[in-house]
């Protein structure tokens, strides 16, 4: 139940053994190396190849990020040396292509703008060069107020050309005419300066052609990039992995202390592995090594649970990594979380669908496999509770009353199968279960807290800090059952104990105990919502089914499928969040400190 | 209006008003929490801070249950 026992060791060896020791430790993946501290002995320097390796790795990483991802990889992979040699050259090549693509995209965007501007002039029967005017004639293109123009100028002074989206006025270049025309312009199209003579339509086609060419060029360059990617990407990714390992090894001595002729490395290993490590390291260095156990503070934390509890470890870590000397609460989450989730959703149908969702998550999201495994436990409990309540997708399937499955199949035995109680009708029974579970859950928290205090500070401390709370609860119960005569003195004693144990903070916290227990009413709330949501979907589908037509049947089925799929996800969300919250806040609050440092052995990150 | 009707309205008010209060507070804490998470905060602590206001709506629910004579 507690994290794995750790031992601090120091490894001392002559400097010529540095490389074998680093290699050995990397391979063993056992030692969580601590940073070297202290001024007497200097920190070590990385191996001389570290700098170069780091540079290459930066190149390779940037290359990988620039190359498009590939489904089909070249089957022949290059060896590391080849990749290392080629990396810089490739980087340059890719950079060049990228630059060209950027330039071409820029060009294409500009052309796009032009085409858009020119398209506004479509339908105007003029040559492009006319639009910039001549010595004696001015021209303006854009939105023109033609009525105003008509009033302001005489017809001899201008001529109007109409296009689909704009107009062009060509006018005599005289001051008053120019002013009059300009006052009628609502928005002006500013014409790009182009070396072109001829009709506007032709110009648009020409620009479109130009754009097509640029696009083709871009595609060509992208194909080139694609080809490089196909040939190199796979090898690059592999090389990156390999070199990362090398860099990690090369930089390991930074955390060692070194003198002229020797070095010392300190760190933590699981106690049970100490002999294995000693033996291996002696083998590697031909005995030229000295390994000593040390006293140390703040050991890293590695969960140590049987395989059934392991899926729940990430849920503990999500809250906070446990401290080294406290109980690892993963097993408590196993004990109560799936059951709580199952009770809240309590529907065999949703149990199955959520199981499918989690199984899919387990398969397709390998990084979160453990969490999905723990959620699958929760789904199984949902099915169990669903069967106990006789609910599936909001329909009653077992028991004598409103048995939908019996109505459908006519099988008598379905009525005989007993159910716990019918949740939709007996909400009153969910309430005490919820509160009762809350009292149980919170007291379990106090018990674990008691154990933590007991192992770390002794019985008296544990009783004052955690036992006093339980006693307070008992005195409240006694006051309820036997009257204030019994309850009050007991309560006063526990208050005194509590004050001695936790100080004034403890007294102030008392109302929060009530709030915490009441918080379990959410189990009741979510339960109602779970039943009601399912019934709503069924209720929506019912009229469609009752219509008896083929269309009604199809519509009803569609509503059911959509509604219950939606509900599945809502229920997963509710069940998970509310369930885990009751653990994190209400229960963990009673004992959990957290804030431990996770055990990260040297070499294990590469996997 | 019958007294039951008034009680039902009271119960509805108890749940809905506290729910709005919870939502308002939770939104603010949640937004700040996401910011903290992006800066590499501790998920557990942020979660705890975010769920504190839920107490309000739970109390609202209790009041509603008492008004309607459920408990």
XYZ file of C-alpha atoms in Angstrom:
678
model
C 0.000 0.000 0.000
C 2.974 2.258 0.460
C 5.303 3.368 -2.306
C 8.259 1.140 -3.095
C 11.118 1.267 -0.614
C 14.088 3.214 -1.924
C 17.733 3.284 -0.944
C 20.133 6.083 -1.608
C 23.489 5.008 -2.954
C 26.679 6.685 -3.986
C 28.851 5.270 -6.719
C 32.534 6.151 -6.708
C 34.970 5.057 -9.372
C 38.104 6.216 -11.149
C 37.504 8.560 -14.031
C 38.515 6.078 -16.713
C 35.454 4.069 -15.718
C 33.092 7.000 -16.355
C 31.880 5.801 -19.732
C 31.250 2.170 -18.762
C 29.453 3.294 -15.617
C 27.179 5.678 -17.541
C 26.468 2.984 -20.143
C 25.782 0.445 -17.426
C 23.430 2.678 -15.468
C 21.610 3.644 -18.648
C 21.038 0.039 -19.526
C 19.918 -0.971 -16.030
C 17.322 1.813 -15.852
C 17.320 1.651 -12.084
C 18.996 4.711 -10.684
C 17.238 8.030 -10.259
C 20.333 10.229 -10.293
C 20.329 13.245 -8.006
C 21.921 16.490 -9.045
C 25.366 16.959 -7.653
C 25.534 19.474 -4.849
C 28.351 20.993 -2.855
C 31.326 23.174 -3.614
C 34.124 20.928 -2.432
C 33.856 18.659 -5.418
C 33.216 20.150 -8.806
C 30.360 19.122 -11.068
C 31.361 16.960 -13.988
C 31.588 17.982 -17.604
C 29.601 16.325 -20.350
C 31.436 14.006 -22.729
C 33.161 15.920 -25.487
C 30.780 14.659 -28.183
C 27.758 16.142 -26.382
C 27.903 19.542 -28.026
C 28.176 18.210 -31.554
C 25.464 15.668 -30.946
C 23.151 18.362 -29.614
C 23.695 20.439 -32.717
C 22.975 17.535 -35.024
C 19.876 16.695 -33.052
C 18.569 20.244 -33.379
C 19.078 20.013 -37.144
C 17.334 16.683 -37.325
C 14.411 17.815 -35.216
C 13.853 20.918 -37.296
C 14.065 18.771 -40.424
C 11.465 16.376 -39.083
C 9.136 19.238 -38.261
C 9.466 20.636 -41.775
C 8.910 17.399 -43.645
C 5.308 16.395 -44.213
C 4.219 13.230 -42.409
C 4.279 10.069 -44.415
C 2.110 6.989 -44.386
C 4.342 5.156 -46.795
C 7.934 5.120 -45.660
C 10.843 4.095 -47.749
C 11.551 0.498 -46.858
C 15.290 0.864 -46.838
C 16.349 2.802 -43.799
C 19.622 4.637 -43.764
C 22.151 3.969 -41.085
C 22.791 6.549 -38.432
C 26.112 7.732 -39.818
C 24.564 8.443 -43.180
C 21.786 10.437 -41.583
C 24.212 12.370 -39.417
C 26.358 13.256 -42.422
C 23.471 14.240 -44.580
C 21.468 16.114 -41.958
C 23.006 19.539 -42.533
C 22.863 19.245 -46.302
C 19.275 18.042 -46.212
C 18.357 20.818 -43.838
C 19.713 23.339 -46.324
C 17.889 21.755 -49.214
C 14.595 21.631 -47.363
C 15.067 25.186 -46.172
C 15.584 26.332 -49.776
C 12.513 24.546 -51.002
C 10.516 25.948 -48.132
C 11.695 29.457 -48.952
C 10.729 29.018 -52.586
C 7.316 27.748 -51.596
C 6.848 30.724 -49.310
C 7.862 33.128 -52.056
C 5.583 31.486 -54.571
C 2.664 31.488 -52.137
C 3.252 35.160 -51.619
C 3.195 35.728 -55.342
C 0.046 33.701 -55.719
C -1.675 35.734 -53.017
C -0.728 38.966 -54.715
C -2.058 37.692 -58.015
C -5.250 36.708 -56.254
C -5.685 40.270 -55.024
C -5.127 41.633 -58.503
C -7.573 39.227 -60.047
C -10.172 40.212 -57.484
C -9.674 43.905 -58.258
C -9.787 43.345 -61.981
C -12.863 41.183 -61.749
C -14.727 44.149 -60.364
C -14.107 45.866 -63.686
C -15.536 42.983 -65.671
C -17.888 43.972 -68.446
C -16.455 47.435 -68.948
C -15.817 47.949 -72.600
C -12.491 49.737 -72.385
C -8.852 48.908 -72.757
C -6.880 48.707 -69.548
C -4.498 51.510 -70.486
C -7.467 53.849 -70.954
C -8.302 53.602 -67.292
C -5.280 55.614 -66.242
C -6.416 58.480 -68.460
C -4.644 60.459 -71.159
C -3.394 63.971 -71.501
C -6.827 65.434 -72.033
C -9.025 62.777 -70.526
C -9.313 61.591 -66.927
C -10.807 58.273 -65.819
C -12.169 57.064 -62.544
C -13.314 53.548 -61.674
C -15.450 52.408 -58.777
C -18.904 52.938 -57.346
C -20.327 56.094 -58.848
C -23.500 57.931 -58.022
C -24.806 58.155 -61.587
C -27.797 60.306 -60.789
C -25.666 62.897 -59.087
C -23.189 62.764 -61.925
C -25.986 63.428 -64.340
C -26.974 66.504 -62.411
C -23.501 67.881 -61.789
C -22.007 67.563 -65.243
C -23.256 68.091 -68.696
C -23.413 65.022 -70.875
C -20.718 66.375 -73.130
C -18.177 66.413 -70.346
C -18.095 62.714 -69.539
C -18.957 59.271 -70.722
C -20.019 56.461 -68.459
C -19.041 52.822 -68.963
C -20.980 50.277 -66.968
C -19.621 46.954 -65.788
C -21.246 44.249 -63.677
C -19.880 45.403 -60.366
C -18.573 48.882 -61.024
C -18.602 51.815 -63.377
C -15.975 53.874 -65.086
C -16.383 57.506 -65.916
C -14.124 59.038 -68.514
C -14.214 62.808 -68.401
C -12.700 65.933 -69.879
C -9.707 66.975 -67.840
C -10.893 70.321 -66.617
C -10.805 71.472 -63.051
C -14.523 71.892 -62.424
C -15.441 68.698 -64.277
C -12.816 66.725 -62.375
C -14.094 68.027 -59.057
C -17.679 67.297 -59.973
C -16.868 63.755 -61.030
C -14.779 63.121 -57.940
C -17.636 64.244 -55.710
C -19.799 61.504 -57.211
C -17.359 58.701 -56.444
C -18.601 56.539 -53.567
C -15.682 54.169 -53.538
C -12.729 54.150 -55.827
C -10.966 51.117 -57.195
C -7.257 51.745 -57.082
C -5.804 50.147 -60.135
C -2.571 48.189 -59.970
C 0.128 49.537 -62.230
C 0.539 46.996 -64.954
C 2.428 46.927 -68.145
C -0.505 45.875 -70.247
C -2.456 47.143 -73.159
C -5.692 45.663 -74.346
C -9.201 44.791 -73.156
C -9.813 44.130 -69.458
C -11.266 40.654 -70.035
C -8.027 39.608 -71.639
C -6.066 40.951 -68.717
C -8.048 38.880 -66.241
C -7.425 35.729 -68.246
C -3.770 36.545 -68.445
C -3.467 37.010 -64.681
C -5.356 33.794 -64.079
C -2.931 31.995 -66.313
C -0.028 33.485 -64.399
C -1.568 32.312 -61.145
C -2.033 28.822 -62.507
C 1.644 28.720 -63.372
C 2.649 29.787 -59.886
C 0.357 27.185 -58.356
C 1.912 24.520 -60.558
C 5.329 25.574 -59.379
C 4.226 25.363 -55.768
C 2.874 21.889 -56.348
C 6.136 20.886 -57.964
C 8.103 22.071 -54.954
C 5.733 20.358 -52.579
C 6.171 17.125 -54.493
C 9.898 17.533 -54.140
C 9.490 17.938 -50.385
C 7.216 14.927 -50.340
C 9.871 12.864 -52.089
C 12.544 13.866 -49.621
C 10.191 13.057 -46.810
C 9.412 9.655 -48.231
C 13.053 8.845 -48.485
C 14.317 10.322 -45.244
C 11.659 10.930 -42.648
C 11.564 7.433 -41.181
C 15.335 7.289 -40.880
C 15.424 10.754 -39.371
C 12.919 9.847 -36.687
C 14.961 6.773 -35.817
C 18.179 8.753 -35.794
C 16.580 11.344 -33.552
C 15.645 8.681 -31.034
C 19.078 7.133 -31.114
C 20.899 10.434 -30.803
C 18.637 11.593 -27.978
C 19.762 8.560 -26.029
C 23.362 9.340 -26.816
C 22.970 12.943 -25.731
C 21.293 11.847 -22.526
C 24.255 9.606 -21.780
C 26.770 12.219 -22.831
C 25.235 14.773 -20.520
C 24.868 12.471 -17.530
C 28.244 13.445 -15.986
C 26.897 16.963 -15.396
C 25.071 15.520 -12.396
C 28.169 13.759 -11.088
C 30.821 15.175 -8.820
C 34.328 14.889 -10.229
C 37.878 15.301 -9.005
C 40.998 15.007 -11.067
C 40.984 11.245 -11.079
C 37.639 10.052 -9.814
C 33.957 10.754 -9.889
C 31.004 10.249 -7.604
C 27.347 9.799 -8.546
C 24.483 9.776 -6.071
C 20.934 8.685 -6.525
C 18.082 6.463 -5.511
C 17.301 2.903 -6.461
C 14.563 0.528 -5.297
C 16.016 -1.299 -2.266
C 15.179 -4.706 -3.684
C 17.344 -4.003 -6.732
C 20.438 -2.969 -4.800
C 22.197 -6.323 -5.106
C 21.427 -6.590 -8.793
C 22.864 -3.144 -9.411
C 25.990 -3.827 -7.369
C 26.661 -7.080 -9.186
C 26.130 -5.632 -12.656
C 28.232 -2.562 -12.030
C 31.086 -4.626 -10.627
C 30.976 -6.820 -13.727
C 31.088 -3.845 -16.041
C 33.990 -2.129 -14.320
C 35.978 -5.221 -13.323
C 35.470 -4.336 -9.713
C 36.964 -0.881 -10.002
C 33.962 0.696 -8.365
C 32.745 1.449 -4.870
C 29.035 1.485 -4.128
C 27.841 2.634 -0.745
C 24.434 3.012 0.848
C 23.721 6.468 2.223
C 21.231 8.318 4.327
C 19.121 10.701 2.306
C 16.020 12.836 2.270
C 13.114 13.039 -0.146
C 13.302 9.708 -1.910
C 11.527 9.544 -5.269
C 8.220 7.713 -5.326
C 7.464 4.608 -7.315
C 4.043 2.981 -6.969
C 4.194 -0.529 -5.645
C 0.825 -2.151 -6.207
C -0.508 -5.519 -7.317
C -1.500 -5.583 -10.975
C -5.208 -5.136 -10.246
C -4.528 -1.774 -8.578
C -2.067 -0.521 -11.179
C -4.619 0.988 -13.595
C -5.652 3.343 -10.814
C -2.187 4.765 -10.240
C -2.559 7.493 -12.902
C -5.745 8.624 -11.173
C -3.746 9.118 -7.992
C -0.959 10.895 -9.845
C -3.494 13.108 -11.606
C -4.254 14.544 -8.183
C -0.676 14.531 -6.974
C 2.116 12.002 -6.652
C 1.985 10.562 -3.129
C 4.707 11.350 -0.659
C 7.242 8.640 0.032
C 6.056 7.999 3.571
C 2.301 8.029 3.076
C -0.184 5.438 1.919
C -0.547 5.203 -1.839
C -4.322 5.726 -2.187
C -4.599 3.965 -5.555
C -6.070 0.874 -3.907
C -8.792 2.993 -2.278
C -9.738 4.399 -5.654
C -9.991 0.820 -6.889
C -12.223 -0.093 -3.955
C -14.730 2.724 -4.284
C -14.449 4.559 -7.597
C -15.793 1.873 -9.979
C -18.598 1.082 -7.569
C -19.507 4.751 -7.203
C -19.451 5.259 -10.963
C -21.516 2.113 -11.437
C -24.067 3.134 -8.850
C -24.500 6.620 -10.268
C -25.027 5.503 -13.869
C -26.603 2.178 -12.900
C -27.761 1.116 -16.347
C -26.717 -2.109 -18.059
C -27.108 -0.578 -21.527
C -24.892 2.407 -20.840
C -22.488 0.093 -19.050
C -22.024 -1.783 -22.285
C -21.748 1.283 -24.509
C -19.300 2.996 -22.175
C -17.291 -0.222 -22.048
C -17.049 -0.052 -25.833
C -15.939 3.586 -25.675
C -13.260 2.800 -23.107
C -12.109 -0.283 -24.997
C -11.702 1.898 -28.082
C -9.756 4.424 -26.027
C -7.597 1.621 -24.651
C -6.794 0.479 -28.156
C -6.255 3.795 -29.884
C -4.687 5.931 -27.169
C -1.761 3.875 -25.909
C -0.488 6.698 -23.699
C -3.649 6.639 -21.574
C -4.124 2.887 -21.487
C -4.070 2.593 -17.720
C -6.780 5.199 -17.207
C -9.019 3.500 -19.760
C -8.414 0.201 -18.030
C -9.554 1.685 -14.737
C -12.609 3.117 -16.484
C -13.417 -0.313 -17.880
C -13.661 -1.563 -14.298
C -16.158 1.263 -13.761
C -18.161 0.151 -16.813
C -18.348 -3.389 -15.506
C -19.740 -2.091 -12.232
C -22.229 -0.014 -14.219
C -23.459 -3.189 -15.892
C -23.687 -4.992 -12.550
C -25.670 -2.170 -10.935
C -27.770 -1.856 -14.087
C -28.767 -5.488 -13.804
C -29.445 -5.044 -10.100
C -31.742 -2.093 -10.792
C -33.199 -3.851 -13.849
C -32.418 -0.893 -16.109
C -31.086 -0.875 -19.650
C -31.145 2.345 -21.697
C -33.851 3.636 -19.388
C -36.148 0.665 -20.054
C -37.050 -1.706 -17.260
C -35.877 -5.172 -18.190
C -36.408 -7.223 -15.036
C -39.000 -7.329 -12.275
C -42.792 -7.427 -12.219
C -43.591 -3.753 -12.877
C -43.463 -1.809 -16.191
C -41.316 -4.511 -17.678
C -40.585 -3.279 -21.187
C -38.548 -6.326 -22.139
C -41.415 -8.596 -21.049
C -43.885 -6.512 -23.020
C -41.697 -6.936 -26.074
C -40.840 -10.625 -25.795
C -43.596 -12.044 -23.615
C -41.096 -14.172 -21.710
C -42.551 -14.791 -18.262
C -39.273 -15.449 -16.472
C -38.159 -11.849 -17.013
C -40.802 -10.831 -14.489
C -39.466 -13.319 -11.963
C -35.925 -11.902 -11.869
C -35.761 -9.818 -8.708
C -34.362 -6.290 -8.723
C -32.880 -4.224 -5.923
C -35.340 -1.401 -6.346
C -36.688 0.608 -9.204
C -34.677 3.797 -9.219
C -37.029 6.034 -11.165
C -39.858 5.346 -8.736
C -38.003 4.937 -5.476
C -35.674 7.876 -5.447
C -36.146 7.934 -1.691
C -34.022 4.821 -1.479
C -31.144 6.326 -3.422
C -30.812 9.168 -0.944
C -29.844 7.190 2.181
C -27.522 5.017 0.115
C -25.765 8.135 -1.122
C -25.384 9.716 2.305
C -24.498 6.388 3.903
C -21.801 5.863 1.333
C -20.557 9.365 2.066
C -20.192 8.661 5.779
C -18.412 5.396 5.031
C -16.132 7.014 2.445
C -15.128 9.931 4.624
C -14.441 7.725 7.615
C -12.329 5.488 5.441
C -10.373 8.630 4.664
C -9.937 9.306 8.391
C -8.785 5.740 8.938
C -6.132 5.998 6.255
C -5.130 9.343 7.721
C -4.933 7.682 11.131
C -2.641 5.011 9.718
C -0.427 7.634 8.046
C -0.094 9.591 11.282
C 0.388 6.426 13.297
C 3.317 5.209 11.184
C 4.930 8.640 11.018
C 4.201 10.245 14.383
C 2.838 7.554 16.663
C -0.517 6.587 18.108
C -1.237 9.626 20.255
C -0.768 12.093 17.450
C -2.871 9.933 15.159
C -5.672 9.719 17.687
C -5.659 13.449 18.368
C -5.678 14.445 14.705
C -7.849 11.834 13.035
C -9.454 9.789 15.808
C -10.985 12.921 17.302
C -12.981 13.442 14.103
C -14.379 9.940 14.215
C -15.182 10.438 17.882
C -16.983 13.663 17.033
C -19.130 11.769 14.553
C -19.834 9.096 17.127
C -20.879 11.697 19.684
C -23.274 13.232 17.149
C -24.747 9.792 16.578
C -24.959 9.202 20.340
C -26.712 12.540 20.838
C -29.229 11.506 18.179
C -29.828 8.043 19.598
C -29.559 8.542 23.357
C -30.076 12.273 23.783
C -27.794 15.119 24.685
C -26.869 13.616 28.064
C -24.654 11.060 26.366
C -23.788 13.048 23.281
C -22.742 16.361 24.781
C -19.940 15.185 27.101
C -18.584 12.874 24.406
C -18.738 15.760 21.953
C -16.896 18.071 24.318
C -14.150 15.519 24.856
C -13.678 15.047 21.151
C -13.653 18.816 20.622
C -10.907 19.129 23.210
C -8.932 16.337 21.562
C -9.426 17.912 18.178
C -8.240 21.286 19.465
C -5.166 19.658 20.928
C -4.511 17.734 17.725
C -5.125 20.298 15.020
C -5.451 23.581 16.876
C -8.085 26.191 16.081
C -8.028 25.134 12.429
C -9.606 21.864 13.385
C -12.506 23.582 15.149
C -13.074 25.914 12.207
C -13.145 22.919 9.890
C -16.083 21.245 11.647
C -18.838 22.667 9.401
C -16.915 21.423 6.397
C -17.416 17.883 7.661
C -21.165 18.359 7.270
C -20.667 19.953 3.871
C -18.484 17.031 2.850
C -21.083 14.459 3.798
C -23.861 16.427 2.117
C -21.670 16.592 -0.953
C -22.409 12.910 -1.500
C -25.961 13.964 -2.321
C -24.572 14.534 -5.788
C -24.604 10.755 -6.129
C -28.358 11.025 -5.720
C -28.512 13.942 -8.156
C -26.507 12.216 -10.842
C -28.563 9.043 -10.361
C -31.827 10.880 -11.032
C -30.324 12.653 -13.988
C -29.024 9.351 -15.354
C -32.443 7.707 -15.251
C -34.272 10.829 -16.427
C -31.999 11.476 -19.409
C -32.469 7.929 -20.666
C -36.224 8.176 -20.251
C -36.320 11.473 -22.119
C -34.735 9.860 -25.166
C -37.130 6.922 -24.991
C -40.040 9.322 -24.561
C -39.012 11.258 -27.668
C -38.791 8.079 -29.693
C -42.074 6.591 -28.460
C -44.513 8.641 -30.626
C -42.477 7.807 -33.718
C -42.655 4.091 -32.956
C -46.344 4.282 -32.123
C -47.174 5.792 -35.502
C -46.617 2.303 -36.917
C -45.366 3.474 -40.306
C -42.008 2.514 -41.778
C -40.909 6.139 -41.643
C -41.886 6.352 -37.984
C -39.913 3.229 -37.249
C -36.834 4.636 -38.961
C -37.169 7.996 -37.223
C -37.653 6.314 -33.850
C -34.564 4.172 -34.332
C -32.549 7.206 -35.363
C -33.673 9.133 -32.265
C -32.778 6.197 -30.029
C -29.330 5.725 -31.545
C -28.460 9.404 -31.524
C -29.956 10.052 -28.088
C -28.356 7.120 -26.351
C -24.966 7.768 -27.951
C -25.146 11.330 -26.713
C -26.248 10.114 -23.296
C -23.379 7.644 -23.129
C -20.841 10.431 -23.381
C -22.712 12.695 -20.978
C -22.844 9.893 -18.448
C -19.191 9.017 -18.824
C -18.376 12.658 -18.187
C -20.687 12.983 -15.193
C -19.834 9.639 -13.673
C -16.124 10.184 -14.018
C -15.954 13.793 -12.889
C -18.351 13.522 -9.981
C -16.986 10.162 -8.928
C -13.355 11.175 -8.990
C -14.125 14.500 -7.380
C -15.685 12.805 -4.380
C -12.402 10.969 -3.977
C -10.084 13.910 -4.519
C -11.891 16.494 -2.455
C -14.050 14.795 0.126
C -11.982 11.730 0.834
C -8.372 12.589 0.024
C -8.877 15.801 1.944
C -8.975 13.719 5.093
C -5.523 12.242 4.759
C -3.707 12.940 1.532
C -0.705 15.228 1.370
C 0.843 14.391 -1.983
C 3.579 16.382 -3.645
C 6.040 13.512 -3.916
C 8.714 13.352 -6.581
C 8.132 10.729 -9.215
C 10.805 8.062 -9.623
C 12.496 8.661 -12.965
C 15.414 6.306 -13.405
C 18.241 7.255 -15.725
C 17.668 5.649 -19.125
C 13.966 4.929 -18.741
C 12.821 8.023 -20.636
C 13.991 6.506 -23.908
C 11.182 3.968 -23.819
C -52.486 28.959 -5.347
C -52.078 25.913 -3.234
C -49.284 25.788 -0.734
C -47.710 22.860 -2.626
C -47.431 25.051 -5.682
C -45.602 27.726 -3.733
C -43.335 25.083 -2.237
C -42.519 23.739 -5.672
C -41.618 27.213 -6.898
C -39.467 27.704 -3.813
C -37.694 24.436 -4.432
C -37.086 25.344 -8.047
C -35.681 28.702 -6.976
C -33.408 27.058 -4.430
C -31.845 24.764 -7.003
C -31.774 27.146 -9.943
C -30.388 30.195 -8.155
C -27.650 28.232 -6.437
C -26.879 26.541 -9.744
C -26.447 29.922 -11.404
C -24.219 31.079 -8.566
C -22.130 27.928 -8.844
C -21.868 28.240 -12.598
C -20.787 31.872 -12.359
C -18.109 31.184 -9.773
C -16.931 27.996 -11.384
C -16.555 29.718 -14.716
C -14.260 32.304 -13.191
C -12.184 29.812 -11.236
C -12.128 27.454 -14.189
C -10.816 30.100 -16.537
C -8.065 31.031 -14.109
C -7.366 27.343 -13.541
C -6.873 26.644 -17.224
C -4.423 29.511 -17.290
C -2.547 28.049 -14.356
C -2.565 24.624 -15.971
C -1.045 26.068 -19.128
C 1.729 27.458 -16.938
C 2.295 23.935 -15.631
C 0.185 24.049 -12.495
C -0.807 21.037 -10.424
C -3.983 19.518 -11.863
C -5.147 18.181 -8.505
C -5.009 21.519 -6.735
C -6.722 23.309 -9.594
C -9.472 20.711 -9.671
C -10.070 21.158 -5.963
C -10.285 24.930 -6.309
C -12.646 24.581 -9.241
C -15.093 22.297 -7.473
C -15.340 24.275 -4.234
C -18.398 26.312 -5.382
C -20.314 23.099 -6.050
C -21.122 23.084 -2.351
C -23.597 25.889 -3.046
C -25.732 23.961 -5.479
C -25.602 20.878 -3.253
C -26.993 22.974 -0.404
C -29.589 24.308 -2.817
C -30.538 20.748 -3.628
C -30.814 19.897 0.074
C -33.063 22.900 0.666
C -35.229 21.927 -2.286
C -35.529 18.376 -1.027
C -36.545 19.619 2.392
C -39.109 22.076 0.997
C -40.742 19.406 -1.129
C -40.869 17.109 1.875
C -38.506 14.580 0.366
C -36.341 14.446 3.478
